[in-house]
Amino acid sequence: MIRTAIFDPPAWDRAEIMRYARIRGADDSYRDLIDECIREAESVLSYRVCYATEDIQRDNELICFGNIETTSQTIKKAIGNSQQVLVFAATVGAPFDRLLQRYSLLSPSKALILQAIGAERVESLCDAFCAQANRDLTVSKKRLTRRVSPGYGDIPLDMQRDIFALLDCPRKIGLTLDESLLMSPSKSVTAICGITAEEITEQAKCAECDKTDCIYRQ
Amino acid sequence: MNFREFLKQNIVILDGGMGTLLQERGLQPGESPERWNISHPDVITAIHQSYYDSGSNVVNTNTFGANCLHFDEIELEEIIREAVDNAKKAAALSTATHEKYVALDIGPTGRLLKPMGDLDFEEAVSVFAKTVQLGVKYGVDLIMIETMNDSYETKAALLAAKENSDLPVLVSNAYSENEKLMTGASPAAMVAMLEGMGADAIGVNCSFGPDKLAPIVREYLRFASVPVMLKPNAGLPHSENGRTLYDVFPDVFSDITAGLVADGVRVAGGCCGTTPDYIKALCDKIAVSVPSVTPKHDTIISSYTTAVRFGNDPVLIGERINPTGKKRLKEALRNNELDYILGEGLKQQSAGAKVLDVNVGLPEIDEPAMLTKVVYELQAVSDLPLQIDTSDPVAMEKALRIYNGKALINSVNGKQESMEAIFPLMKKYGGVAVALTLDESGIPDTVEGRVAIAKKIIDTAAAYGIDKKDLIFDTLAMAVSADKNAAKLTLGSLHKIRHELGVHTSLGVSNISFGLPQRDIVNAAFFALALENGLSAAIMNPFFAEMMKTYYSFRVLKGLDDNCSDYIAFAESVQNNVTVSKTGAADKADDTLSLSNAVIKGLKDQAARLCVELLKNTEPLTVVRDHIIPALDTVGREYEQGRVYLPGLLMSAEAAKYAFEEIKARMSSDSGKDKCAFVIATVKGDIHDIGKNIVKLLLENYGFAVSDLGKDVDPELIVEETVRLHAPLVGLSALMTTTVPAMEETIKQLRISSPWAKVVVGGAVMTKEYADSIGADKYAKDAMDTVRYAEAVNDTLQ
């Protein structure tokens, strides 16, 4: 079953915005610009998620859930021994893309900051959604493993097509996939988490990632 | 009885959910329900039959996603043939005695239309057209376009239905919790567009239960002159022991839905989670009396999000996108500088315009192509409705076709030829036309003469099936300097037409003062008189402070400005003397600032102002050479050394651009671009252009003649432009690994057709190795790197 959820705006994380804008460590000189961009973005942002829980079947290296069959080592490592997965898609909406488009023409400096705001917003939305899911799972003494997405590690980007078919994203949250496997609205995430009863040691987001040369690495 | 007749006289009961019932019968997650028409015809027929048996007059074929993007031609035809057959069989098998119809169900494509997505508008029209043609071929009774959550795609589907059949078309949209479509349209905007295009019934479906859809459907009832439909979900889903359950049960569902039918909804059914039980309960509760559909008289135009209503509150139409008398705009049109034109639109929006006039008529340009392009790009960045302004009917049709909403059409007049050209377009695409009170014998010099023409236009429009609410009359402001009675005549006609014919009015206000000194003074007074005589809209320059003063005062005095808040905000801006600030944000004045420093600090307005100061006694090229370029170089070097971040570099570049605009306004066209041509584009399949725009901005600042082809550009187009300009440099951007092959293909074609051109590539996925492997000349790690490379290439040409 596909479900949808609408979230209240998650708390703003300015340090993350600065990290995505690659101005981490800059002095206060961008404060006004960031404030102005946040103010304009606030009125057009929305926070929508659609999701489904699926049972996992394993056959040697093959992992199957819903309509998805994969041999991805990244997924295997992320979900561990989970018996179920939570598949979800999250978006901050199409009107934000219009704003981005407008400033891409009028003021690339603002577009750059807005771009970073969009990235921070959708990641914060994913965090809020996963936190909610974890709270819901406490009853059954389970929790989510870390989330991974198509295009990350060895997960093929074309798994997006299967996720979109599974979650009916266009209808549920207005999220579409184009022929180049790009999502519109652009500030959107699809992801897969395992649901496990095992203990998980908390780690900083970036610590678990293999991409050690990443410019955004914390 | 055919469906159109039935709809006129009856409450129409639709069917309920299909997807949820199929899942209960074994449809797997991610599996195509449309294929079940072929693999499980009995299951589909039985579901349809149970709806007919429960009271549905209309069942939708199981073809929600049946289009040629999801299925090949042969399978698509088979699916639609079987789907229609399944529904017809069900109608025959059902023992119910009421009228039974089969609707061809059309859902969204699942792709977003350009320019925000990658599906071309005309491609979307042809995708829907194929489905419609097959539905017609296999004999459906009507077409149901449903669950659309984007206005542009809805328009494409309705256009396809209208162009490929004479069948009745019902159009239903899916709204979000904020009572707007996912891409932003309000119910009033959708009503305006869909009714204008001739939908037979319009309404809402899916998303929520009937309780949550009630406020949206009431908006439809308020504005629509056609029957309104409602097809809600059975509330929201949850899971119990592996089964999907919805939280609104048939009893409550039918109570609320029947209540809305009593309030005026004429077409009702259910969507996700509803079953034949819901439909049966609904039928049992619907009263026998049929609510009448009352015609509404509001004059409304719309953008992709917003409806603008003409009434007592005057509507300002910004006139700045019109090349007449504007050197810089003419230059921008000739050079294809779309961002300048769009910028003019957005500035007027910040200055208070509620509609933007778009006129790109210049003898030496292809007007239909340019008008279409500007409308298409402008509606992607501004949410104001547009007034499409052209005397060329071909350009008008092209622009109306791709317009995302219900446009204001400028203009029609009392000449037979004009009405014959414009009214059929209005009938097909919708729209409100500005009607000029002139005809074959010219502009009458009496009030009676102008009113008579207005009546003739109203009558002729009626013969085309166009209501007078879709006409706005312009009684033509003529120069008082040439005829002392000109204003009296214009205002007298305006008053009569507004109050006796009961239609709205518009004027190009400033014409009145032609030939007089200090025109603002006369314009403002005439504007006030016109408003008092019933002017509904003014085509004007929102940067003219005197006119804006009249506008805000009038609204306060007429009780149109709650708490005088708009006036107070305006008055404060007048006090601070920033009314005509073109950026919308004023920088603090600083007398010690130099132009170079303004650029370095990224202060746009200051840079523009200081540049104007300098230009008073310095040659333009000297200003560029000695002030702007050194400042840019300083920031550029600091950026390269890691002392300034990218946003800082860009703020400086933007400030420099403001200074350059002042220089351009004082120089003959194209001078100042002292470096070679540079063709730039984001490659085919990629719709990201922020990075490309950053590079473009810097290149322009450094004097390159940049030709920007935009995003998602075909290799052929890039080659064509490179050859046309004999451009020594081509810049290509790609953000996604999936679009790098398009970059490689573009380079391959460039090598054949324009071997002289150096190709520089960049973008998120690019690396030096990647660039080498696809045959680029240069991998640029950032915008400054591109500038440095371009300068080096340019130097070799000298």
Short mmCIF file of C-alpha atoms in Angstrom, two decimals, chain B residues 380-796:
data_model
loop_
_atom_site.label_atom_id
_atom_site.label_comp_id
_atom_site.label_asym_id
_atom_site.label_seq_id
_atom_site.Cartn_x
_atom_site.Cartn_y
_atom_site.Cartn_z
CA ALA B 380 7.91 29.87 -16.72
CA VAL B 381 9.28 32.60 -14.46
CA SER B 382 6.34 34.91 -13.75
CA ASP B 383 2.99 33.94 -12.30
CA LEU B 384 1.20 36.97 -13.75
CA PRO B 385 -1.32 36.41 -16.54
CA LEU B 386 -0.12 37.73 -19.90
CA GLN B 387 -1.74 40.04 -22.41
CA ILE B 388 -0.74 38.79 -25.83
CA ASP B 389 -0.32 41.83 -28.02
CA THR B 390 0.02 41.35 -31.76
CA SER B 391 -1.80 42.31 -34.95
CA ASP B 392 -0.63 39.12 -36.65
CA PRO B 393 -3.30 36.39 -36.29
CA VAL B 394 -0.73 33.66 -36.93
CA ALA B 395 1.44 34.90 -34.07
CA MET B 396 -1.68 35.25 -31.91
CA GLU B 397 -2.77 31.66 -32.49
CA LYS B 398 0.70 30.23 -31.84
CA ALA B 399 1.03 32.20 -28.62
CA LEU B 400 -2.47 31.36 -27.38
CA ARG B 401 -1.85 27.70 -28.07
CA ILE B 402 1.19 27.42 -25.84
CA TYR B 403 -0.10 29.86 -23.22
CA ASN B 404 -0.58 28.17 -19.85
CA GLY B 405 -3.90 29.70 -18.77
CA LYS B 406 -6.61 32.02 -20.08
CA ALA B 407 -4.89 34.96 -21.77
CA LEU B 408 -5.83 38.56 -22.33
CA ILE B 409 -5.90 39.09 -26.09
CA ASN B 410 -4.79 42.47 -27.46
CA SER B 411 -6.79 43.11 -29.55
CA VAL B 412 -9.95 42.76 -31.61
CA ASN B 413 -11.91 45.65 -33.15
CA GLY B 414 -15.17 46.29 -34.98
CA LYS B 415 -13.72 45.45 -38.40
CA GLN B 416 -15.22 42.28 -39.84
CA GLU B 417 -11.76 41.01 -40.74
CA SER B 418 -10.52 41.44 -37.17
CA MET B 419 -13.49 39.69 -35.58
CA GLU B 420 -13.29 36.83 -38.09
CA ALA B 421 -9.65 36.33 -37.18
CA ILE B 422 -9.88 36.62 -33.39
CA PHE B 423 -13.22 35.12 -32.32
CA PRO B 424 -12.51 31.59 -33.62
CA LEU B 425 -9.21 31.66 -31.69
CA MET B 426 -11.01 32.72 -28.52
CA LYS B 427 -13.53 29.96 -29.00
CA LYS B 428 -10.81 27.36 -29.34
CA TYR B 429 -8.21 28.48 -26.80
CA GLY B 430 -10.28 30.64 -24.48
CA GLY B 431 -9.26 34.17 -23.58
CA VAL B 432 -10.58 37.62 -22.85
CA ALA B 433 -10.18 40.12 -25.70
CA VAL B 434 -9.50 43.82 -25.49
CA ALA B 435 -11.99 45.24 -28.03
CA LEU B 436 -11.19 48.59 -29.62
CA THR B 437 -14.12 50.80 -30.56
CA LEU B 438 -13.09 51.36 -34.15
CA ASP B 439 -14.13 49.72 -37.41
CA GLU B 440 -13.81 50.00 -41.20
CA SER B 441 -14.83 53.67 -41.04
CA GLY B 442 -12.21 54.54 -38.44
CA ILE B 443 -12.66 55.87 -34.91
CA PRO B 444 -16.07 57.54 -34.47
CA ASP B 445 -15.94 61.10 -33.13
CA THR B 446 -19.13 60.69 -31.11
CA VAL B 447 -19.92 58.72 -27.97
CA GLU B 448 -22.87 57.10 -29.74
CA GLY B 449 -20.63 55.98 -32.59
CA ARG B 450 -18.15 54.25 -30.25
CA VAL B 451 -20.95 52.65 -28.22
CA ALA B 452 -22.54 51.38 -31.44
CA ILE B 453 -19.32 49.65 -32.41
CA ALA B 454 -19.12 48.09 -28.94
CA LYS B 455 -22.64 46.72 -29.40
CA LYS B 456 -21.74 45.34 -32.82
CA ILE B 457 -18.70 43.57 -31.35
CA ILE B 458 -20.78 42.10 -28.50
CA ASP B 459 -23.40 40.79 -30.96
CA THR B 460 -20.87 39.31 -33.32
CA ALA B 461 -19.04 37.61 -30.44
CA ALA B 462 -22.35 36.14 -29.27
CA ALA B 463 -22.84 34.59 -32.70
CA TYR B 464 -19.54 32.76 -32.14
CA GLY B 465 -20.77 31.60 -28.73
CA ILE B 466 -18.56 34.08 -26.86
CA ASP B 467 -20.13 35.81 -23.88
CA LYS B 468 -19.67 39.56 -23.42
CA LYS B 469 -17.94 38.85 -20.10
CA ASP B 470 -14.95 37.82 -22.23
CA LEU B 471 -14.69 41.25 -23.86
CA ILE B 472 -13.02 44.33 -22.35
CA PHE B 473 -13.63 47.57 -24.23
CA ASP B 474 -10.98 50.14 -24.99
CA THR B 475 -12.61 53.44 -26.02
CA LEU B 476 -9.27 54.73 -27.29
CA ALA B 477 -7.47 57.58 -25.56
CA MET B 478 -6.41 60.09 -28.24
CA ALA B 479 -4.14 63.12 -27.91
CA VAL B 480 -5.90 66.12 -26.35
CA SER B 481 -3.23 68.27 -27.96
CA ALA B 482 -4.78 67.43 -31.35
CA ASP B 483 -8.45 67.54 -30.31
CA LYS B 484 -9.53 69.40 -27.22
CA ASN B 485 -12.62 67.16 -26.85
CA ALA B 486 -10.66 63.92 -27.14
CA ALA B 487 -10.68 63.11 -23.42
CA LYS B 488 -14.36 63.93 -22.98
CA LEU B 489 -15.24 61.62 -25.86
CA THR B 490 -13.12 58.76 -24.56
CA LEU B 491 -14.48 59.09 -21.03
CA GLY B 492 -18.08 59.53 -22.16
CA SER B 493 -17.91 56.34 -24.24
CA LEU B 494 -16.16 54.54 -21.41
CA HIS B 495 -18.86 55.47 -18.93
CA LYS B 496 -21.71 54.38 -21.18
CA ILE B 497 -20.09 51.10 -22.22
CA ARG B 498 -19.18 50.20 -18.65
CA HIS B 499 -22.49 51.09 -17.05
CA GLU B 500 -25.07 50.64 -19.81
CA LEU B 501 -23.63 47.67 -21.70
CA GLY B 502 -22.32 46.14 -18.45
CA VAL B 503 -18.88 45.17 -19.69
CA HIS B 504 -15.37 45.93 -18.48
CA THR B 505 -13.05 48.54 -19.90
CA SER B 506 -9.38 49.24 -20.49
CA LEU B 507 -7.30 52.16 -21.77
CA GLY B 508 -3.76 52.88 -22.90
CA VAL B 509 -3.83 55.85 -20.57
CA SER B 510 -0.72 57.81 -21.54
CA ASN B 511 -1.76 58.36 -25.20
CA ILE B 512 -3.92 61.22 -23.94
CA SER B 513 -0.92 63.50 -23.29
CA PHE B 514 0.88 62.92 -26.57
CA GLY B 515 2.49 66.15 -27.76
CA LEU B 516 2.34 67.88 -24.38
CA PRO B 517 5.21 68.77 -22.02
CA GLN B 518 5.40 67.13 -18.56
CA ARG B 519 3.07 64.35 -19.69
CA ASP B 520 2.95 62.70 -16.28
CA ILE B 521 0.83 65.51 -14.88
CA VAL B 522 -1.92 65.13 -17.48
CA ASN B 523 -1.70 61.33 -17.48
CA ALA B 524 -2.28 61.10 -13.74
CA ALA B 525 -5.32 63.40 -13.87
CA PHE B 526 -6.80 61.60 -16.87
CA PHE B 527 -6.21 58.26 -15.16
CA ALA B 528 -8.15 59.46 -12.10
CA LEU B 529 -11.05 60.65 -14.28
CA ALA B 530 -11.09 57.39 -16.22
CA LEU B 531 -11.13 55.35 -13.00
CA GLU B 532 -14.06 57.37 -11.74
CA ASN B 533 -15.88 56.76 -15.02
CA GLY B 534 -15.53 53.00 -14.66
CA LEU B 535 -12.10 52.04 -15.98
CA SER B 536 -11.44 48.37 -15.08
CA ALA B 537 -7.87 48.12 -16.37
CA ALA B 538 -5.05 50.38 -17.47
CA ILE B 539 -2.19 49.54 -19.81
CA MET B 540 0.64 51.62 -18.37
CA ASN B 541 4.21 51.88 -17.20
CA PRO B 542 4.30 50.84 -13.52
CA PHE B 543 7.53 52.80 -13.04
CA PHE B 544 5.68 56.10 -13.60
CA ALA B 545 5.37 57.39 -10.06
CA GLU B 546 2.55 59.89 -10.78
CA MET B 547 0.30 57.19 -12.22
CA MET B 548 1.05 54.89 -9.31
CA LYS B 549 0.18 57.68 -6.87
CA THR B 550 -3.22 58.04 -8.55
CA TYR B 551 -3.75 54.29 -8.54
CA TYR B 552 -3.02 53.82 -4.82
CA SER B 553 -4.99 56.94 -3.84
CA PHE B 554 -8.00 55.83 -5.87
CA ARG B 555 -8.04 52.44 -4.20
CA VAL B 556 -7.90 54.00 -0.74
CA LEU B 557 -10.64 56.52 -1.53
CA LYS B 558 -12.93 53.86 -3.02
CA GLY B 559 -12.60 51.56 -0.04
CA LEU B 560 -10.70 48.93 -2.03
CA ASP B 561 -7.60 48.90 0.19
CA ASP B 562 -8.23 47.23 3.55
CA ASN B 563 -6.65 49.18 6.40
CA CYS B 564 -5.07 51.35 3.69
CA SER B 565 -2.19 48.89 3.89
CA ASP B 566 -1.24 48.93 0.19
CA TYR B 567 -1.28 52.71 0.21
CA ILE B 568 0.83 52.92 3.35
CA ALA B 569 3.43 50.54 1.94
CA PHE B 570 3.49 52.58 -1.27
CA ALA B 571 3.74 55.89 0.61
CA GLU B 572 6.71 54.60 2.56
CA SER B 573 8.49 53.63 -0.62
CA VAL B 574 7.79 57.10 -2.06
CA GLN B 575 9.25 58.67 1.07
CA ASN B 576 12.38 56.61 0.77
CA ASN B 577 12.46 57.59 -2.86
CA VAL B 578 12.87 54.04 -4.03
CA THR B 579 9.63 53.84 -6.01
CA VAL B 580 11.44 53.48 -9.26
CA SER B 581 14.25 51.26 -7.98
CA LYS B 582 14.55 48.69 -10.70
CA THR B 583 15.86 45.91 -8.52
CA GLY B 584 13.13 46.06 -5.97
CA ALA B 585 15.75 46.33 -3.21
CA ALA B 586 17.54 49.55 -2.54
CA ASP B 587 21.13 49.62 -1.42
CA LYS B 588 22.08 52.06 1.26
CA ALA B 589 23.50 55.27 -0.19
CA ASP B 590 27.19 55.73 0.41
CA ASP B 591 28.85 58.83 -0.95
CA THR B 592 32.37 57.52 -0.67
CA LEU B 593 31.75 54.43 -2.77
CA SER B 594 33.42 54.14 -6.17
CA LEU B 595 32.08 52.13 -9.10
CA SER B 596 34.90 49.62 -8.70
CA ASN B 597 34.09 49.17 -5.04
CA ALA B 598 30.38 48.80 -5.75
CA VAL B 599 31.21 46.01 -8.18
CA ILE B 600 33.64 44.36 -5.76
CA LYS B 601 31.06 44.51 -2.98
CA GLY B 602 28.29 43.31 -5.28
CA LEU B 603 25.99 46.33 -4.80
CA LYS B 604 23.79 46.35 -7.88
CA ASP B 605 21.85 49.59 -7.60
CA GLN B 606 24.91 51.47 -6.44
CA ALA B 607 26.92 50.14 -9.36
CA ALA B 608 24.24 51.28 -11.80
CA ARG B 609 23.98 54.72 -10.17
CA LEU B 610 27.74 55.27 -9.97
CA CYS B 611 28.14 54.16 -13.56
CA VAL B 612 25.60 56.77 -14.66
CA GLU B 613 27.56 59.38 -12.70
CA LEU B 614 30.85 58.39 -14.31
CA LEU B 615 29.33 58.34 -17.79
CA LYS B 616 28.50 62.03 -17.49
CA ASN B 617 32.10 62.90 -18.22
CA THR B 618 33.85 59.65 -19.10
CA GLU B 619 33.75 57.68 -22.35
CA PRO B 620 31.78 54.43 -21.99
CA LEU B 621 34.71 52.27 -23.07
CA THR B 622 36.96 53.98 -20.54
CA VAL B 623 34.45 53.19 -17.79
CA VAL B 624 34.56 49.55 -18.81
CA ARG B 625 38.36 49.39 -19.16
CA ASP B 626 39.39 51.42 -16.13
CA HIS B 627 36.63 50.75 -13.62
CA ILE B 628 34.53 47.66 -14.24
CA ILE B 629 37.01 45.17 -15.64
CA PRO B 630 39.72 45.85 -13.01
CA ALA B 631 37.10 45.34 -10.29
CA LEU B 632 35.98 42.07 -11.84
CA ASP B 633 39.59 40.97 -12.13
CA THR B 634 40.20 41.69 -8.47
CA VAL B 635 37.24 39.57 -7.41
CA GLY B 636 38.08 36.90 -9.98
CA ARG B 637 41.63 36.56 -8.64
CA GLU B 638 40.44 36.41 -5.06
CA TYR B 639 37.99 33.70 -6.05
CA GLU B 640 40.71 31.70 -7.74
CA GLN B 641 42.86 32.04 -4.63
CA GLY B 642 40.00 30.82 -2.47
CA ARG B 643 39.53 34.12 -0.66
CA VAL B 644 36.10 34.83 -2.18
CA TYR B 645 33.34 32.23 -2.51
CA LEU B 646 31.26 31.66 -5.62
CA PRO B 647 28.21 33.65 -4.44
CA GLY B 648 30.53 36.62 -3.83
CA LEU B 649 31.97 36.33 -7.33
CA LEU B 650 28.45 36.21 -8.73
CA MET B 651 27.21 39.18 -6.74
CA SER B 652 30.06 41.20 -8.23
CA ALA B 653 29.27 39.90 -11.69
CA GLU B 654 25.62 40.88 -11.24
CA ALA B 655 26.58 44.37 -10.07
CA ALA B 656 28.84 44.68 -13.12
CA LYS B 657 25.92 43.62 -15.29
CA TYR B 658 23.82 46.45 -13.90
CA ALA B 659 26.60 48.88 -14.74
CA PHE B 660 26.90 47.39 -18.22
CA GLU B 661 23.18 47.92 -18.81
CA GLU B 662 23.70 51.65 -18.28
CA ILE B 663 26.61 51.62 -20.68
CA LYS B 664 24.65 49.69 -23.29
CA ALA B 665 21.82 52.19 -23.08
CA ARG B 666 24.29 54.87 -24.17
CA MET B 667 26.16 53.03 -26.88
CA SER B 668 25.24 51.72 -30.30
CA SER B 669 24.30 48.09 -30.21
CA ASP B 670 26.90 45.42 -29.73
CA SER B 671 29.78 47.76 -29.06
CA GLY B 672 31.49 46.82 -25.86
CA LYS B 673 31.43 43.18 -26.91
CA ASP B 674 35.02 43.35 -28.04
CA LYS B 675 35.75 39.65 -27.82
CA CYS B 676 34.77 36.71 -29.99
CA ALA B 677 31.48 34.81 -30.19
CA PHE B 678 30.85 32.11 -27.61
CA VAL B 679 27.98 29.64 -28.08
CA ILE B 680 26.75 28.17 -24.81
CA ALA B 681 24.13 25.52 -23.98
CA THR B 682 23.07 22.81 -21.57
CA VAL B 683 23.02 19.62 -23.63
CA LYS B 684 20.03 17.60 -24.82
CA GLY B 685 18.15 15.80 -22.08
CA ASP B 686 19.45 18.03 -19.30
CA ILE B 687 17.21 20.72 -17.86
CA HIS B 688 19.61 22.22 -15.34
CA ASP B 689 20.95 25.61 -16.26
CA ILE B 690 22.13 27.44 -13.17
CA GLY B 691 25.76 26.53 -13.82
CA LYS B 692 25.49 27.48 -17.47
CA ASN B 693 23.92 30.83 -16.56
CA ILE B 694 26.77 31.56 -14.15
CA VAL B 695 29.34 30.97 -16.87
CA LYS B 696 27.34 33.10 -19.30
CA LEU B 697 27.11 36.01 -16.87
CA LEU B 698 30.89 36.07 -16.37
CA LEU B 699 31.66 35.70 -20.07
CA GLU B 700 29.39 38.61 -20.88
CA ASN B 701 31.08 40.72 -18.26
CA TYR B 702 34.41 39.99 -19.87
CA GLY B 703 33.15 41.18 -23.24
CA PHE B 704 32.37 37.94 -25.05
CA ALA B 705 29.46 37.95 -27.51
CA VAL B 706 27.59 35.09 -25.86
CA SER B 707 24.83 33.27 -27.73
CA ASP B 708 22.86 31.35 -25.13
CA LEU B 709 20.81 28.51 -26.59
CA GLY B 710 19.28 27.56 -23.23
CA LYS B 711 18.86 24.07 -21.79
CA ASP B 712 17.95 20.67 -23.24
CA VAL B 713 19.36 21.74 -26.63
CA ASP B 714 19.61 19.42 -29.64
CA PRO B 715 23.16 18.87 -30.96
CA GLU B 716 21.98 20.05 -34.41
CA LEU B 717 20.93 23.44 -33.02
CA ILE B 718 24.28 23.96 -31.32
CA VAL B 719 26.11 23.11 -34.55
CA GLU B 720 23.86 25.38 -36.59
CA GLU B 721 24.48 28.37 -34.32
CA THR B 722 28.24 27.73 -34.18
CA VAL B 723 28.39 27.67 -37.97
CA ARG B 724 26.13 30.72 -38.31
CA LEU B 725 28.36 32.81 -36.03
CA HIS B 726 31.56 31.06 -37.06
CA ALA B 727 32.03 30.96 -33.28
CA PRO B 728 35.57 30.11 -32.13
CA LEU B 729 34.25 28.87 -28.77
CA VAL B 730 31.48 26.52 -27.68
CA GLY B 731 30.65 25.82 -24.03
CA LEU B 732 28.62 22.74 -23.08
CA SER B 733 27.21 21.90 -19.68
CA ALA B 734 25.87 18.59 -18.34
CA LEU B 735 24.78 17.77 -14.84
CA MET B 736 23.83 14.13 -15.14
CA THR B 737 25.82 11.09 -16.18
CA THR B 738 22.83 10.14 -18.33
CA THR B 739 23.24 13.27 -20.46
CA VAL B 740 26.99 13.02 -21.07
CA PRO B 741 26.38 10.88 -24.20
CA ALA B 742 24.42 13.85 -25.61
CA MET B 743 27.48 16.00 -24.92
CA GLU B 744 29.72 13.52 -26.70
CA GLU B 745 27.36 13.46 -29.68
CA THR B 746 27.32 17.26 -29.83
CA ILE B 747 31.13 17.38 -29.85
CA LYS B 748 31.24 14.75 -32.58
CA GLN B 749 28.91 16.83 -34.77
CA LEU B 750 30.81 20.03 -34.03
CA ARG B 751 34.06 18.39 -35.16
CA ILE B 752 32.51 17.62 -38.54
CA SER B 753 30.66 20.88 -39.23
CA SER B 754 32.75 23.45 -37.38
CA PRO B 755 36.26 22.02 -36.91
CA TRP B 756 37.60 25.48 -36.03
CA ALA B 757 35.59 25.68 -32.79
CA LYS B 758 37.18 24.95 -29.42
CA VAL B 759 34.83 23.08 -27.11
CA VAL B 760 34.95 23.69 -23.38
CA VAL B 761 32.85 21.47 -21.10
CA GLY B 762 31.79 21.62 -17.47
CA GLY B 763 29.10 20.57 -15.03
CA ALA B 764 28.65 18.47 -11.94
CA VAL B 765 29.54 15.10 -13.45
CA MET B 766 32.49 16.31 -15.52
CA THR B 767 36.10 15.51 -14.77
CA LYS B 768 39.27 16.10 -16.77
CA GLU B 769 39.39 12.42 -17.72
CA TYR B 770 35.74 12.36 -18.70
CA ALA B 771 36.19 15.50 -20.82
CA ASP B 772 39.20 13.99 -22.58
CA SER B 773 37.38 10.76 -23.28
CA ILE B 774 34.52 12.50 -25.08
CA GLY B 775 36.91 14.66 -27.10
CA ALA B 776 36.49 18.09 -25.52
CA ASP B 777 39.28 20.65 -25.89
CA LYS B 778 39.05 21.81 -22.34
CA TYR B 779 37.55 20.79 -19.02
CA ALA B 780 36.73 23.89 -17.01
CA LYS B 781 36.44 23.29 -13.29
CA ASP B 782 34.42 26.47 -12.74
CA ALA B 783 33.19 29.68 -14.34
CA MET B 784 36.45 31.61 -13.90
CA ASP B 785 38.36 28.74 -15.44
CA THR B 786 36.10 29.04 -18.50
CA VAL B 787 36.72 32.79 -18.70
CA ARG B 788 40.49 32.32 -18.53
CA TYR B 789 40.41 29.67 -21.24
CA ALA B 790 38.11 31.77 -23.45
CA GLU B 791 40.43 34.75 -23.07
CA ALA B 792 43.41 32.63 -24.08
CA VAL B 793 41.57 31.40 -27.19
CA ASN B 794 40.44 34.93 -27.97
CA ASP B 795 44.04 36.17 -27.73
CA THR B 796 45.18 33.67 -30.36
#
